[in-house]
Coordinates of C-alpha atoms and ligand atoms in Angstrom, one line a residue:
X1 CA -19.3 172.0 112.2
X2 CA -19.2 173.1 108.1
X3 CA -20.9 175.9 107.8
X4 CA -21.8 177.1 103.9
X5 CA -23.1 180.8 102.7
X6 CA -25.3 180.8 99.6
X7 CA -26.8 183.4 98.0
X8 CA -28.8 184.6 94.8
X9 CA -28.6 188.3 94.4
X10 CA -28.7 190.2 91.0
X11 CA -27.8 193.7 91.9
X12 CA -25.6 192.7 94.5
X13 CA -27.6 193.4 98.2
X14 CA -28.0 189.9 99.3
X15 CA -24.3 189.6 98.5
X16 CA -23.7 192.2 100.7
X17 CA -25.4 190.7 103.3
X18 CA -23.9 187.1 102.3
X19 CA -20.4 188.3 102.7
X20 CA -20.8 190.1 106.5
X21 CA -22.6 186.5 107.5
X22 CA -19.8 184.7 106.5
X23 CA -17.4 187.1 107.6
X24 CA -18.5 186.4 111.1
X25 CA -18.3 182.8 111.1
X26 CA -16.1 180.7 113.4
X27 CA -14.6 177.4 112.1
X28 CA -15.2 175.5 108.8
X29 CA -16.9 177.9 106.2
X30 CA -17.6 177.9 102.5
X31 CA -19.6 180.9 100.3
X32 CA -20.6 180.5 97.4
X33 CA -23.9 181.7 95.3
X34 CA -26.5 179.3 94.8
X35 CA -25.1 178.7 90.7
X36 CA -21.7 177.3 92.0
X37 CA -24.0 174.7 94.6
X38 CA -24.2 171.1 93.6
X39 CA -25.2 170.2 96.9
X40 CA -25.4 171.0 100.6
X41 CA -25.6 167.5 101.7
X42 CA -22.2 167.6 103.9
X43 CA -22.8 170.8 105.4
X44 CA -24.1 170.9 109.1
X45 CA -25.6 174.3 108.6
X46 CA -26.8 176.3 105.8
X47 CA -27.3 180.3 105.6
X48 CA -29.4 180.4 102.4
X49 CA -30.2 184.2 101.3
X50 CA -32.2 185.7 98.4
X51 CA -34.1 189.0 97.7
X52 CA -38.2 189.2 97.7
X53 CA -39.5 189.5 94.1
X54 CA -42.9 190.4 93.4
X55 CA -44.3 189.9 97.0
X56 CA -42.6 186.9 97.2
X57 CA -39.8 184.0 96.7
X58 CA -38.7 183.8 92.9
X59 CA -39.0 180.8 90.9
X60 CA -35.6 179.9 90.8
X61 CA -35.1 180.2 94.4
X62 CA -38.2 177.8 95.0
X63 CA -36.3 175.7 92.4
X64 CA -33.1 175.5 94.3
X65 CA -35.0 175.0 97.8
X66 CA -36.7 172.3 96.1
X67 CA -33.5 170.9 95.3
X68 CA -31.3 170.9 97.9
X69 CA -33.0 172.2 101.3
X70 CA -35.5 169.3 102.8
X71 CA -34.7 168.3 106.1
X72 CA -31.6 170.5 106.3
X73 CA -30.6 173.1 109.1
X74 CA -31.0 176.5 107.6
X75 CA -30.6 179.8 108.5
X76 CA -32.2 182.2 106.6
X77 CA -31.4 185.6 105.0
X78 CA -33.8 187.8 102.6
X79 CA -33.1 191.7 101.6
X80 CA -36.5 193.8 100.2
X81 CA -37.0 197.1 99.1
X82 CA -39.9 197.5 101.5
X83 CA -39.2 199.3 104.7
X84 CA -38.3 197.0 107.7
X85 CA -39.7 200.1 109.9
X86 CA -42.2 202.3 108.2
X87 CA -45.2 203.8 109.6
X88 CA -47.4 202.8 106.7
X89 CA -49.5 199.8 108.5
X90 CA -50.1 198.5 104.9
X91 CA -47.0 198.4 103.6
X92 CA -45.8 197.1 107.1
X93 CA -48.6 194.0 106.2
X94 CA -47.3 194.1 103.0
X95 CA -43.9 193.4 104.0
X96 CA -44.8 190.6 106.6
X97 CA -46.8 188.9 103.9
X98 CA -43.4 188.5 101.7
X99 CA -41.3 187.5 104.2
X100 CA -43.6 184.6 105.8
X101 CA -43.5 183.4 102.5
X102 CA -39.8 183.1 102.5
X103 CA -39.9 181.8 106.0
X104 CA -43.3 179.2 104.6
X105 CA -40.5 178.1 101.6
X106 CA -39.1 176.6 103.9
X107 CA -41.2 174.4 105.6
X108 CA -39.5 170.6 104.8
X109 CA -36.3 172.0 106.6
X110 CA -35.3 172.8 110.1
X111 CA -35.6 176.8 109.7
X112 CA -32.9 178.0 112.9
X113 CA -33.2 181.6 111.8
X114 CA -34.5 184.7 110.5
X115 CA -32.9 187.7 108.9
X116 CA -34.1 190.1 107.1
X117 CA -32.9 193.7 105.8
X118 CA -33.8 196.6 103.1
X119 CA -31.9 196.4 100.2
X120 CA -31.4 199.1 97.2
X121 CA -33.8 199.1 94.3
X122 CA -31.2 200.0 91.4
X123 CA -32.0 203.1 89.4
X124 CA -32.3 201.3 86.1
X125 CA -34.4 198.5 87.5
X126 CA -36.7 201.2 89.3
X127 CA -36.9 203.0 85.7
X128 CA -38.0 199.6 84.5
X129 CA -40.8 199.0 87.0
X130 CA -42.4 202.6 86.5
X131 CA -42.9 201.7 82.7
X132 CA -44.3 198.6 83.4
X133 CA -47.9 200.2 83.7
X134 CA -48.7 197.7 86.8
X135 CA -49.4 199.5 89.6
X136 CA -48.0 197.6 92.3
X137 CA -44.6 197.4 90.6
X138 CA -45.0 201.1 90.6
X139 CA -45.5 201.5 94.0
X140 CA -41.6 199.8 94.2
X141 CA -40.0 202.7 91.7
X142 CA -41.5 205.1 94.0
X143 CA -40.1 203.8 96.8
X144 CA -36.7 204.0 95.1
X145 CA -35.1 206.9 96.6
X146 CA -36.3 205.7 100.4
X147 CA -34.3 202.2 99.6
X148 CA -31.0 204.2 98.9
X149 CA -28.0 203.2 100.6
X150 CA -29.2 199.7 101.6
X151 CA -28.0 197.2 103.2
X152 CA -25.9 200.4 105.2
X153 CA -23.3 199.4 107.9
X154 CA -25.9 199.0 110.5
X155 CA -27.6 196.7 108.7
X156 CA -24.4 194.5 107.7
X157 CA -23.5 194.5 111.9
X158 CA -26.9 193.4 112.6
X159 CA -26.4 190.3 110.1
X160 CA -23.4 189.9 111.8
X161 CA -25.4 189.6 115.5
X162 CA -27.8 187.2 113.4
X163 CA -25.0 185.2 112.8
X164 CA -23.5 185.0 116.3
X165 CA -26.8 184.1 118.0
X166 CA -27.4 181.3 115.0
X167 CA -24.3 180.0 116.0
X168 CA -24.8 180.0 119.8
X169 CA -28.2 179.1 119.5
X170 CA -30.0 182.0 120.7
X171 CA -32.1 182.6 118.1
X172 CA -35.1 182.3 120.3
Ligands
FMN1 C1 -38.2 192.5 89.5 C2 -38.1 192.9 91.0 C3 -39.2 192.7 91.8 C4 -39.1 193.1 93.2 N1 -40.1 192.9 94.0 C5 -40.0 193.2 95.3 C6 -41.1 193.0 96.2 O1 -42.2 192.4 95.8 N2 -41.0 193.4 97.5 C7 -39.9 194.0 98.0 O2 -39.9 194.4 99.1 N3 -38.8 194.2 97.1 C8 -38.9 193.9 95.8 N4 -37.8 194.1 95.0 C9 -36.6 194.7 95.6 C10 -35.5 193.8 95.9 O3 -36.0 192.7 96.7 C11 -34.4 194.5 96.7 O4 -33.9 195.6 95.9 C12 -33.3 193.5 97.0 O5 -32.4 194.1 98.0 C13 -32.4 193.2 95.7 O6 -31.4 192.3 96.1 P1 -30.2 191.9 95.2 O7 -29.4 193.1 95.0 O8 -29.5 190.9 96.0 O9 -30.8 191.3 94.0 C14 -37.9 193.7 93.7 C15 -36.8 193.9 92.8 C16 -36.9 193.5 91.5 C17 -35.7 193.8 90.6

């Protein structure tokens, strides 16, 4: 089975998280980010990952799902600043709102899995988002300090049990 690992990631997370998938893949494996991807056509499985943006699945992901993932085996991998276990029920809806509509982005292909982690919210981004004057993207810089740290080791291992059961077809 050929296996690939793509990714988008601009401050690094999803990398993170990219790099302890493939890590714990067996047999025939390629990474690369989704720039260096002409196409996935002769790979058996795809881990595709990405971070949320604004609530949702950036443009140029949607772009590159367009592209290349219709009727292809894919297992999926997001990183969010939101916390995967708060106690704030509307953040908590919040954050299952974004990550069905990663999961719905994928509707034309055969979706084998689901991961999803917290991922840092850089300083200077966070200093960006404050100034921005919309409220919503402020409520992300104040989160900042709570999104430290991620993805930590715990989180990496736990991508790494996502990709075992993908692999041995556990997943549900
Ligand atoms: C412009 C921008 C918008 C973001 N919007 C969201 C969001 O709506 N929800 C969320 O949970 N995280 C949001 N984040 C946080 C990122 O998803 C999170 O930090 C992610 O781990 C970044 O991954 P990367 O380092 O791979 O780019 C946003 C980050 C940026 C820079």
């Amino acid at each position: 089975m050929k296996i690939l690992v793509t990714w988008w990631s601009s401050t690094g997370n999803t990398k993170k998280v990219a790099e302890a998938i493939f890590e714990a893949l067996p047999g025939e494996k390629t990474i690369k980010p989704f720039a260096e991807v002409e196409s996935i056509d002769s790979y058996d499985l795809v881990f595709v990952g990405f971070p949320v943006r604004q609530f949702g699945v950036h443009a140029g992901v949607r772009k590159f799902i367009s592209t290349h993932a219709a009727g292809k085996k894919i297992a999926l991998f997001v990183t969010h600043a939101m916390l995967s276990q708060g106690n704030d029920p509307a953040k908590q809806r919040l954050l299952e709102k974004e990550l069905e509509r990663c999961r719905t982005a994928f509707s034309e292909s055969e979706l084998v899995g689901f991961f999803h982690c917290q991922g840092e919210l850089s300083e200077p981004v966070a200093a960006e988002l404050m100034q921005s004057g919309i409220p919503m993207l402020q409520v992300f810089a104040s989160m900042q300090p709570l999104t430290s740290g991620h993805p930590d080791q715990s989180e990496l291992e736990q991508a790494k049990d996502f990709t075992s059961k993908v692999i041995t077809g556990d997943m549900r």
